[in-house]
Amino acid sequence: MASESSLPPTHRALVLRSIDSPLKVEQLETPKATSGNVVVRVLAANVLSYGREIFDGTRPYPYPKPYTPGGSAIGRIAAVGPDSTVFAPGQLVLVDVVVRARDDTSTNYLIGIHNGFSSGSVKLATDEWRDSTYAEYQKVPLENCYGLDEARLLGDPASGGLGYSIDDLLYIHRLLVPFGGFRDVDLKVGETILIAPATGPYGTAAVSLALALGANVVAMGRNGQVLEKLAASSSKTKTVQITGDVENDTAAIKKHGPIDVFFDISPPMAASSTHIKSGILSLAHSGRVSLMGGIAGDIAIPYAVITFNDLKLHGKFMYERKDIRMLIKMVESGVMGLGDKIGARVEGKFGLDEWDQAFTAAKENAGPGQYVVIAP
Ligand SMILES: NC(=O)c1ccc[n+]([C@@H]2O[C@H](COP(=O)([O-])OP(=O)(O)OC[C@H]3O[C@@H](n4cnc5c(N)ncnc54)[C@H](OP(=O)(O)O)[C@@H]3O)[C@@H](O)[C@H]2O)c1
């Protein structure tokens, strides 16, 4: 039998019917919990700095319409299906945006963002798992919910809590993306990692995370002011500005070397940036490259250097489920800080009706630690 707190018959959700017409808040039937899912009351949902570009078609992310967009979120379980063993109504959870097919976990996509690139992911996003977190309630696959230790995370520091707010917890998602890449290339304590571009939302999160993991950081980017801020926040962070001169930039990185890992989180606009080549050229023998950016086309790579230096090139889409559990443990134990502890702060909190302002604020507040929340 499903177990639930009292769910209203209808709820408010943001709906995208066509990229040619604006998003609209609609009154929809509240989803019900059945086998294999839970219904979550969404409290705080992530807004990407490039969210508007997705939902107005500038970044042509495919998705079946109509649908409710969204991102990873923090929420409370509102109803559980009959096969849930660990969740109960009222429980605080992290809702992960990566939906994986149960019968083939290599089939995955980001619910409410894009429908992935396989026939299986398109099928899931079309038939069953279409609507995301820009809504009061979301039906979530059981395996996309992660229980959070509320007493520890939100509790008063005087009684052993970490004193975080719900909004602070949302930054776990921002950290998860680079964590997926770091774990994939096995970043180790004491290693030196080059992060580029290190000035955007995921790049700056990568810097905080690498420091918490005990790595030395070389932060590379175009924006000198943001690089200065990053250098000022930790003596273990060195910076290199992208000048466009591969040889000079490589030499500037190598001064802080040897570089063990190069983590790239380039947006599509950086496809012809020289930092990718200088990043690869600056790696020590057996160095690893983690490619996590959003570049759609091809890029040139220094083939011979990769061969003769035994370099390893890894691509990573998001992260694994075990990475999520591990990062939550790091946060609950205090190893990975949130909020003031790492200079992360919410720059704007918006209701569903204020989606337009939310996308503007997210674009304008994409510096170190800055983020924007939709609170449905
Ligand atoms: N693999 C995955 O699973 C995954 C997950 C999430 C996101 N992503 C990708 O990660 C990318 C980065 O996301 P984001 O939210 O951090 O930021 P974003 O808004 O997409 O990009 C901003 C960052 O890119 C830099 N940049 C922009 N144009 C550049 C250029 N021409 N040359 C060099 N650097 C340039 C900016 O530097 P300035 O400060 O100099 O402007 C800033 O550091 C996204 O585009 C997305 O596709 C991948």
Tab-separated table of C-alpha atoms and ligand atoms in Angstrom:
chain	number	residue	atom	x	y	z
A	1	MET	CA	0.000	0.000	0.000
A	2	ALA	CA	1.211	3.516	-0.732
A	3	SER	CA	1.961	5.631	2.329
A	4	GLU	CA	1.371	9.336	2.108
A	5	SER	CA	0.801	12.574	3.907
A	6	SER	CA	-2.273	14.357	2.566
A	7	LEU	CA	-1.574	15.278	-1.036
A	8	PRO	CA	-3.751	17.941	-2.678
A	9	PRO	CA	-5.639	16.736	-5.779
A	10	THR	CA	-3.873	19.323	-7.939
A	11	HIS	CA	-0.600	21.223	-7.719
A	12	ARG	CA	1.220	24.075	-9.466
A	13	ALA	CA	3.877	23.247	-12.057
A	14	LEU	CA	5.823	25.203	-14.644
A	15	VAL	CA	5.043	23.839	-18.112
A	16	LEU	CA	6.904	24.206	-21.403
A	17	ARG	CA	4.566	23.528	-24.340
A	18	SER	CA	6.779	24.918	-27.115
A	19	ILE	CA	10.090	26.799	-27.277
A	20	ASP	CA	8.191	29.474	-29.217
A	21	SER	CA	5.892	30.270	-26.300
A	22	PRO	CA	6.895	31.279	-22.756
A	23	LEU	CA	6.854	28.882	-19.841
A	24	LYS	CA	3.602	29.005	-17.890
A	25	VAL	CA	2.525	27.948	-14.411
A	26	GLU	CA	-0.371	25.486	-14.733
A	27	GLN	CA	-2.582	23.619	-12.284
A	28	LEU	CA	-2.007	19.896	-12.884
A	29	GLU	CA	-3.153	16.684	-11.255
A	30	THR	CA	-0.813	15.825	-8.356
A	31	PRO	CA	1.175	12.677	-9.172
A	32	LYS	CA	0.503	9.545	-7.107
A	33	ALA	CA	3.088	7.215	-5.613
A	34	THR	CA	3.028	3.734	-7.119
A	35	SER	CA	5.550	0.858	-7.268
A	36	GLY	CA	9.062	2.083	-7.942
A	37	ASN	CA	8.579	5.727	-7.144
A	38	VAL	CA	8.002	8.328	-4.485
A	39	VAL	CA	6.301	11.701	-4.654
A	40	VAL	CA	8.457	14.537	-3.373
A	41	ARG	CA	7.396	18.004	-2.227
A	42	VAL	CA	10.062	20.129	-3.912
A	43	LEU	CA	11.610	22.747	-1.612
A	44	ALA	CA	14.579	24.108	-3.591
A	45	ALA	CA	15.492	23.316	-7.203
A	46	ASN	CA	18.677	24.152	-9.087
A	47	VAL	CA	18.746	26.788	-11.841
A	48	LEU	CA	21.493	26.461	-14.452
A	49	SER	CA	23.357	29.628	-15.498
A	50	TYR	CA	22.382	28.668	-19.050
A	51	GLY	CA	18.815	27.609	-18.139
A	52	ARG	CA	17.165	30.230	-20.315
A	53	GLU	CA	19.237	29.096	-23.310
A	54	ILE	CA	17.884	25.575	-22.884
A	55	PHE	CA	14.246	26.524	-22.526
A	56	ASP	CA	14.232	29.115	-25.348
A	57	GLY	CA	16.023	26.745	-27.748
A	58	THR	CA	19.352	28.661	-27.994
A	59	ARG	CA	21.032	25.491	-26.723
A	60	PRO	CA	18.978	22.995	-28.720
A	61	TYR	CA	18.483	20.343	-26.035
A	62	PRO	CA	15.857	17.843	-27.252
A	63	TYR	CA	12.822	17.040	-25.069
A	64	PRO	CA	9.268	15.771	-25.634
A	65	LYS	CA	6.673	18.483	-25.055
A	66	PRO	CA	4.776	19.479	-23.037
A	67	TYR	CA	6.875	18.950	-19.929
A	68	THR	CA	7.853	20.436	-16.599
A	69	PRO	CA	11.508	21.505	-16.634
A	70	GLY	CA	13.734	21.362	-13.586
A	71	GLY	CA	17.044	20.429	-12.061
A	72	SER	CA	18.375	18.547	-9.070
A	73	ALA	CA	16.553	19.532	-5.909
A	74	ILE	CA	16.122	19.230	-2.173
A	75	GLY	CA	12.679	18.147	-1.035
A	76	ARG	CA	10.625	16.141	1.421
A	77	ILE	CA	9.018	12.797	0.712
A	78	ALA	CA	5.271	13.374	0.398
A	79	ALA	CA	4.185	9.843	-0.553
A	80	VAL	CA	5.943	6.501	-1.002
A	81	GLY	CA	5.040	3.568	-3.212
A	82	PRO	CA	4.477	0.070	-1.778
A	83	ASP	CA	7.992	-1.181	-2.592
A	84	SER	CA	9.960	1.548	-0.820
A	85	THR	CA	12.076	0.203	2.047
A	86	VAL	CA	13.902	3.297	3.300
A	87	PHE	CA	11.689	6.315	2.676
A	88	ALA	CA	8.876	7.740	4.782
A	89	PRO	CA	6.679	10.804	4.399
A	90	GLY	CA	8.365	13.944	5.747
A	91	GLN	CA	11.905	12.687	5.147
A	92	LEU	CA	14.432	15.171	3.744
A	93	VAL	CA	15.954	13.984	0.466
A	94	LEU	CA	18.204	15.036	-2.357
A	95	VAL	CA	16.492	14.497	-5.723
A	96	ASP	CA	18.979	13.609	-8.459
A	97	VAL	CA	18.328	14.753	-12.003
A	98	VAL	CA	20.038	11.778	-13.712
A	99	VAL	CA	17.400	9.209	-14.678
A	100	ARG	CA	18.800	5.789	-15.594
A	101	ALA	CA	16.903	2.972	-17.261
A	102	ARG	CA	16.376	0.188	-14.712
A	103	ASP	CA	17.036	-2.492	-17.299
A	104	ASP	CA	20.093	-0.762	-18.790
A	105	THR	CA	21.878	1.777	-16.587
A	106	SER	CA	23.991	2.960	-19.541
A	107	THR	CA	20.788	4.584	-20.808
A	108	ASN	CA	20.439	7.875	-19.002
A	109	TYR	CA	19.306	11.481	-19.333
A	110	LEU	CA	18.633	14.595	-17.268
A	111	ILE	CA	14.959	14.756	-16.374
A	112	GLY	CA	13.578	18.192	-17.189
A	113	ILE	CA	16.747	19.271	-19.061
A	114	HIS	CA	17.308	16.999	-22.059
A	115	ASN	CA	16.092	13.577	-23.072
A	116	GLY	CA	19.518	12.037	-23.704
A	117	PHE	CA	20.798	10.624	-26.935
A	118	SER	CA	19.493	7.068	-27.208
A	119	SER	CA	16.157	5.629	-28.194
A	120	GLY	CA	15.855	4.224	-24.652
A	121	SER	CA	16.363	7.583	-22.946
A	122	VAL	CA	13.904	9.277	-25.305
A	123	LYS	CA	11.367	6.544	-24.526
A	124	LEU	CA	11.738	7.052	-20.755
A	125	ALA	CA	11.509	10.853	-21.041
A	126	THR	CA	8.451	10.535	-23.247
A	127	ASP	CA	6.467	7.796	-21.552
A	128	GLU	CA	7.144	7.680	-17.848
A	129	TRP	CA	9.716	10.110	-16.445
A	130	ARG	CA	8.969	13.398	-18.164
A	131	ASP	CA	8.205	16.008	-15.524
A	132	SER	CA	10.886	17.486	-13.312
A	133	THR	CA	11.251	19.708	-10.253
A	134	TYR	CA	9.898	23.144	-11.233
A	135	ALA	CA	6.655	22.024	-9.612
A	136	GLU	CA	5.241	21.705	-6.123
A	137	TYR	CA	5.321	17.910	-6.390
A	138	GLN	CA	7.369	15.535	-8.525
A	139	LYS	CA	7.033	11.797	-9.072
A	140	VAL	CA	10.615	10.548	-8.659
A	141	PRO	CA	12.138	7.115	-9.337
A	142	LEU	CA	13.045	5.508	-5.993
A	143	GLU	CA	16.684	5.339	-6.994
A	144	ASN	CA	16.829	9.091	-7.675
A	145	CYS	CA	16.117	9.939	-4.040
A	146	TYR	CA	18.877	10.068	-1.449
A	147	GLY	CA	18.001	10.377	2.230
A	148	LEU	CA	19.742	13.212	4.081
A	149	ASP	CA	20.611	13.283	7.794
A	150	GLU	CA	18.433	16.253	8.655
A	151	ALA	CA	19.445	16.499	12.327
A	152	ARG	CA	23.129	16.616	11.409
A	153	LEU	CA	22.848	18.892	8.366
A	154	LEU	CA	20.261	21.399	9.562
A	155	GLY	CA	20.826	21.015	13.315
A	156	ASP	CA	22.199	23.676	15.647
A	157	PRO	CA	26.031	23.537	15.816
A	158	ALA	CA	25.736	23.778	19.620
A	159	SER	CA	24.111	20.321	19.544
A	160	GLY	CA	26.359	18.699	16.945
A	161	GLY	CA	24.618	19.977	13.845
A	162	LEU	CA	26.224	21.685	10.897
A	163	GLY	CA	23.703	24.557	10.878
A	164	TYR	CA	22.990	24.501	7.157
A	165	SER	CA	19.804	25.734	5.505
A	166	ILE	CA	17.805	23.816	2.859
A	167	ASP	CA	19.241	26.201	0.255
A	168	ASP	CA	22.806	25.449	1.384
A	169	LEU	CA	22.162	21.753	0.716
A	170	LEU	CA	21.267	22.422	-2.912
A	171	TYR	CA	24.929	23.202	-3.629
A	172	ILE	CA	25.655	19.464	-3.208
A	173	HIS	CA	24.369	19.087	-6.754
A	174	ARG	CA	26.843	21.691	-8.063
A	175	LEU	CA	29.687	19.750	-6.428
A	176	LEU	CA	28.436	16.417	-7.735
A	177	VAL	CA	29.254	17.152	-11.375
A	178	PRO	CA	33.008	17.665	-10.850
A	179	PHE	CA	32.963	14.866	-8.238
A	180	GLY	CA	31.823	12.480	-10.985
A	181	GLY	CA	34.789	13.498	-13.116
A	182	PHE	CA	37.309	13.438	-10.260
A	183	ARG	CA	36.222	9.958	-9.191
A	184	ASP	CA	36.311	8.758	-12.774
A	185	VAL	CA	39.998	9.754	-13.144
A	186	ASP	CA	40.769	8.785	-9.540
A	187	LEU	CA	42.037	12.153	-8.299
A	188	LYS	CA	44.192	11.486	-5.253
A	189	VAL	CA	45.154	13.433	-2.127
A	190	GLY	CA	48.288	15.501	-2.810
A	191	GLU	CA	47.921	15.420	-6.588
A	192	THR	CA	47.822	18.609	-8.624
A	193	ILE	CA	44.761	19.253	-10.737
A	194	LEU	CA	44.360	21.839	-13.495
A	195	ILE	CA	40.737	23.047	-13.664
A	196	ALA	CA	39.575	24.999	-16.731
A	197	PRO	CA	37.578	27.069	-17.244
A	198	ALA	CA	37.691	27.564	-13.466
A	199	THR	CA	35.618	30.752	-13.362
A	200	GLY	CA	32.066	29.491	-14.044
A	201	PRO	CA	29.521	27.755	-11.782
A	202	TYR	CA	30.849	24.200	-12.197
A	203	GLY	CA	34.489	25.277	-12.537
A	204	THR	CA	34.463	27.185	-9.251
A	205	ALA	CA	32.643	24.291	-7.543
A	206	ALA	CA	35.385	22.003	-8.881
A	207	VAL	CA	38.002	24.215	-7.213
A	208	SER	CA	36.251	24.009	-3.788
A	209	LEU	CA	35.815	20.262	-4.138
A	210	ALA	CA	39.411	19.569	-5.213
A	211	LEU	CA	40.686	21.515	-2.189
A	212	ALA	CA	38.398	19.548	0.149
A	213	LEU	CA	39.749	16.329	-1.378
A	214	GLY	CA	43.308	17.386	-0.531
A	215	ALA	CA	44.506	18.249	-4.035
A	216	ASN	CA	46.579	21.239	-5.150
A	217	VAL	CA	44.682	23.352	-7.660
A	218	VAL	CA	45.739	25.267	-10.743
A	219	ALA	CA	42.700	27.312	-11.773
A	220	MET	CA	42.726	28.500	-15.381
A	221	GLY	CA	40.334	30.902	-17.097
A	222	ARG	CA	39.897	34.166	-18.974
A	223	ASN	CA	38.494	36.282	-16.179
A	224	GLY	CA	41.387	37.747	-14.161
A	225	GLN	CA	39.146	39.129	-11.414
A	226	VAL	CA	37.554	35.768	-10.687
A	227	LEU	CA	40.966	34.085	-10.815
A	228	GLU	CA	42.210	36.579	-8.210
A	229	LYS	CA	39.264	35.715	-5.952
A	230	LEU	CA	40.019	32.003	-6.296
A	231	ALA	CA	43.701	32.531	-5.473
A	232	ALA	CA	42.772	34.633	-2.443
A	233	SER	CA	40.502	31.914	-1.050
A	234	SER	CA	43.240	29.293	-0.597
A	235	SER	CA	47.038	29.189	-0.611
A	236	LYS	CA	46.735	25.823	-2.390
A	237	THR	CA	45.120	27.476	-5.435
A	238	LYS	CA	47.406	28.879	-8.127
A	239	THR	CA	46.004	30.585	-11.215
A	240	VAL	CA	46.836	30.887	-14.899
A	241	GLN	CA	45.056	33.250	-17.266
A	242	ILE	CA	44.187	32.030	-20.772
A	243	THR	CA	46.049	34.327	-23.164
A	244	GLY	CA	45.461	32.359	-26.372
A	245	ASP	CA	49.176	31.592	-26.736
A	246	VAL	CA	49.428	27.820	-26.260
A	247	GLU	CA	53.167	27.762	-25.677
A	248	ASN	CA	53.190	30.545	-23.074
A	249	ASP	CA	50.081	29.232	-21.295
A	250	THR	CA	51.529	25.712	-21.142
A	251	ALA	CA	54.731	27.078	-19.613
A	252	ALA	CA	52.699	29.120	-17.098
A	253	ILE	CA	50.764	26.003	-16.015
A	254	LYS	CA	53.904	23.865	-15.795
A	255	LYS	CA	55.434	26.312	-13.289
A	256	HIS	CA	52.856	24.900	-10.839
A	257	GLY	CA	53.297	21.329	-12.027
A	258	PRO	CA	53.713	18.472	-12.451
A	259	ILE	CA	50.018	18.350	-13.353
A	260	ASP	CA	48.433	14.973	-12.627
A	261	VAL	CA	44.880	15.681	-13.774
A	262	PHE	CA	43.376	18.166	-16.227
A	263	PHE	CA	39.654	18.677	-15.600
A	264	ASP	CA	37.874	20.430	-18.459
A	265	ILE	CA	34.373	21.856	-18.007
A	266	SER	CA	34.162	24.017	-21.144
A	267	PRO	CA	30.849	25.404	-22.369
A	268	PRO	CA	30.043	25.157	-26.110
A	269	MET	CA	31.399	28.705	-26.619
A	270	ALA	CA	34.897	27.579	-25.578
A	271	ALA	CA	35.206	25.018	-28.397
A	272	SER	CA	38.097	26.883	-30.004
A	273	SER	CA	39.736	28.032	-26.779
A	274	THR	CA	43.456	27.250	-26.597
A	275	HIS	CA	43.240	26.086	-22.967
A	276	ILE	CA	42.301	22.550	-24.007
A	277	LYS	CA	45.560	22.066	-25.876
A	278	SER	CA	47.699	23.771	-23.213
A	279	GLY	CA	45.939	21.692	-20.559
A	280	ILE	CA	46.857	18.436	-22.286
A	281	LEU	CA	50.403	19.607	-23.042
A	282	SER	CA	51.031	20.518	-19.414
A	283	LEU	CA	50.284	17.036	-18.055
A	284	ALA	CA	52.960	14.908	-16.403
A	285	HIS	CA	53.699	11.423	-17.759
A	286	SER	CA	50.627	9.167	-17.221
A	287	GLY	CA	48.456	12.201	-16.545
A	288	ARG	CA	44.678	11.976	-16.854
A	289	VAL	CA	42.231	14.240	-18.650
A	290	SER	CA	38.601	14.446	-17.559
A	291	LEU	CA	36.428	15.932	-20.283
A	292	MET	CA	33.090	17.065	-18.831
A	293	GLY	CA	32.286	20.137	-20.881
A	294	GLY	CA	29.421	20.805	-23.238
A	295	ILE	CA	31.359	21.097	-26.514
A	296	ALA	CA	29.230	19.577	-29.252
A	297	GLY	CA	31.689	19.524	-32.180
A	298	ASP	CA	35.185	18.137	-32.707
A	299	ILE	CA	38.390	19.592	-31.289
A	300	ALA	CA	42.047	19.035	-32.304
A	301	ILE	CA	44.212	17.139	-29.809
A	302	PRO	CA	48.025	16.781	-29.619
A	303	TYR	CA	47.953	13.101	-30.638
A	304	ALA	CA	51.692	12.335	-30.355
A	305	VAL	CA	51.980	13.871	-26.870
A	306	ILE	CA	49.066	11.760	-25.682
A	307	THR	CA	50.684	8.627	-27.107
A	308	PHE	CA	54.265	9.182	-25.950
A	309	ASN	CA	53.327	10.370	-22.451
A	310	ASP	CA	50.815	7.574	-21.788
A	311	LEU	CA	48.070	10.135	-21.183
A	312	LYS	CA	44.547	8.915	-20.504
A	313	LEU	CA	41.528	10.726	-21.901
A	314	HIS	CA	38.274	10.155	-20.017
A	315	GLY	CA	34.851	11.491	-20.845
A	316	LYS	CA	32.281	11.655	-18.056
A	317	PHE	CA	28.597	12.415	-18.159
A	318	MET	CA	27.496	13.511	-14.684
A	319	TYR	CA	28.386	10.921	-11.986
A	320	GLU	CA	27.508	7.480	-10.631
A	321	ARG	CA	25.003	6.681	-7.900
A	322	LYS	CA	27.813	5.621	-5.547
A	323	ASP	CA	29.408	9.067	-6.060
A	324	ILE	CA	26.234	10.711	-4.760
A	325	ARG	CA	26.250	8.617	-1.594
A	326	MET	CA	29.931	9.331	-1.073
A	327	LEU	CA	29.580	13.092	-1.508
A	328	ILE	CA	26.611	13.197	0.879
A	329	LYS	CA	28.781	11.361	3.442
A	330	MET	CA	31.572	13.889	2.902
A	331	VAL	CA	29.117	16.712	3.562
A	332	GLU	CA	27.493	15.018	6.569
A	333	SER	CA	30.901	14.281	8.094
A	334	GLY	CA	32.006	17.884	7.568
A	335	VAL	CA	34.899	17.031	5.200
A	336	MET	CA	33.171	18.940	2.394
A	337	GLY	CA	31.742	22.250	3.590
A	338	LEU	CA	28.774	24.108	2.173
A	339	GLY	CA	27.512	27.680	2.441
A	340	ASP	CA	29.780	30.162	4.267
A	341	LYS	CA	32.388	27.459	4.821
A	342	ILE	CA	33.274	27.485	1.105
A	343	GLY	CA	31.945	30.894	0.115
A	344	ALA	CA	28.813	29.465	-1.535
A	345	ARG	CA	25.708	31.641	-1.375
A	346	VAL	CA	22.217	31.890	-2.808
A	347	GLU	CA	21.970	35.068	-4.879
A	348	GLY	CA	18.251	34.828	-5.478
A	349	LYS	CA	15.297	32.646	-4.535
A	350	PHE	CA	12.280	32.658	-6.820
A	351	GLY	CA	8.795	31.195	-6.912
A	352	LEU	CA	7.453	29.340	-9.968
A	353	ASP	CA	5.798	32.502	-11.311
A	354	GLU	CA	9.167	34.272	-11.181
A	355	TRP	CA	10.920	31.811	-13.527
A	356	ASP	CA	11.975	34.613	-15.888
A	357	GLN	CA	13.764	36.517	-13.088
A	358	ALA	CA	15.298	33.227	-11.897
A	359	PHE	CA	16.953	32.571	-15.282
A	360	THR	CA	18.215	36.165	-15.479
A	361	ALA	CA	19.625	35.995	-11.945
A	362	ALA	CA	21.305	32.639	-12.640
A	363	LYS	CA	23.019	34.051	-15.733
A	364	GLU	CA	24.143	37.181	-13.900
A	365	ASN	CA	25.364	35.342	-10.805
A	366	ALA	CA	27.635	32.654	-12.198
A	367	GLY	CA	30.799	33.462	-10.258
A	368	PRO	CA	32.511	31.554	-7.427
A	369	GLY	CA	29.961	29.918	-5.143
A	370	GLN	CA	27.010	31.881	-6.521
A	371	TYR	CA	23.737	30.126	-7.252
A	372	VAL	CA	20.050	30.709	-7.699
A	373	VAL	CA	17.118	28.667	-6.424
A	374	ILE	CA	13.563	28.041	-7.586
A	375	ALA	CA	11.438	27.309	-4.517
A	376	PRO	CA	8.081	26.045	-5.860
B	1	LIG	N1	29.495	16.377	-18.341
B	1	LIG	C1	28.465	16.705	-17.601
B	1	LIG	O1	27.827	15.840	-17.043
B	1	LIG	C2	28.083	18.159	-17.404
B	1	LIG	C3	27.250	18.511	-16.344
B	1	LIG	C4	26.914	19.849	-16.158
B	1	LIG	C5	27.400	20.810	-17.045
B	1	LIG	N2	28.193	20.412	-18.083
B	1	LIG	C6	28.748	21.401	-19.021
B	1	LIG	O2	29.581	22.272	-18.291
B	1	LIG	C7	29.599	23.513	-18.951
B	1	LIG	C8	29.983	24.609	-17.967
B	1	LIG	O3	28.855	24.930	-17.189
B	1	LIG	P1	28.797	26.186	-16.210
B	1	LIG	O4	27.399	26.252	-15.684
B	1	LIG	O5	29.910	26.128	-15.230
B	1	LIG	O6	29.113	27.441	-17.078
B	1	LIG	P2	28.681	28.050	-18.472
B	1	LIG	O7	27.842	29.251	-18.181
B	1	LIG	O8	28.192	27.055	-19.443
B	1	LIG	O9	30.140	28.538	-18.910
B	1	LIG	C9	30.792	29.542	-18.196
B	1	LIG	C10	32.278	29.238	-18.080
B	1	LIG	O10	32.838	29.071	-19.383
B	1	LIG	C11	33.862	30.055	-19.588
B	1	LIG	N3	33.876	30.467	-20.985
B	1	LIG	C12	32.841	30.964	-21.709
B	1	LIG	N4	33.222	31.190	-22.969
B	1	LIG	C13	34.533	30.834	-23.044
B	1	LIG	C14	35.504	30.856	-24.081
B	1	LIG	N5	35.186	31.260	-25.317
B	1	LIG	N6	36.738	30.428	-23.796
B	1	LIG	C15	37.069	29.998	-22.564
B	1	LIG	N7	36.198	29.967	-21.538
B	1	LIG	C16	34.947	30.372	-21.777
B	1	LIG	C17	33.483	31.186	-18.662
B	1	LIG	O11	34.629	31.943	-18.433
B	1	LIG	P3	34.629	33.528	-18.223
B	1	LIG	O12	34.523	33.712	-16.746
B	1	LIG	O13	35.921	33.952	-18.773
B	1	LIG	O14	33.449	34.075	-18.989
B	1	LIG	C18	33.019	30.389	-17.443
B	1	LIG	O15	34.116	29.869	-16.730
B	1	LIG	C19	28.202	23.669	-19.510
B	1	LIG	O16	28.258	24.380	-20.717
B	1	LIG	C20	27.679	22.258	-19.656
B	1	LIG	O17	27.496	21.887	-20.986
B	1	LIG	C21	28.540	19.119	-18.268
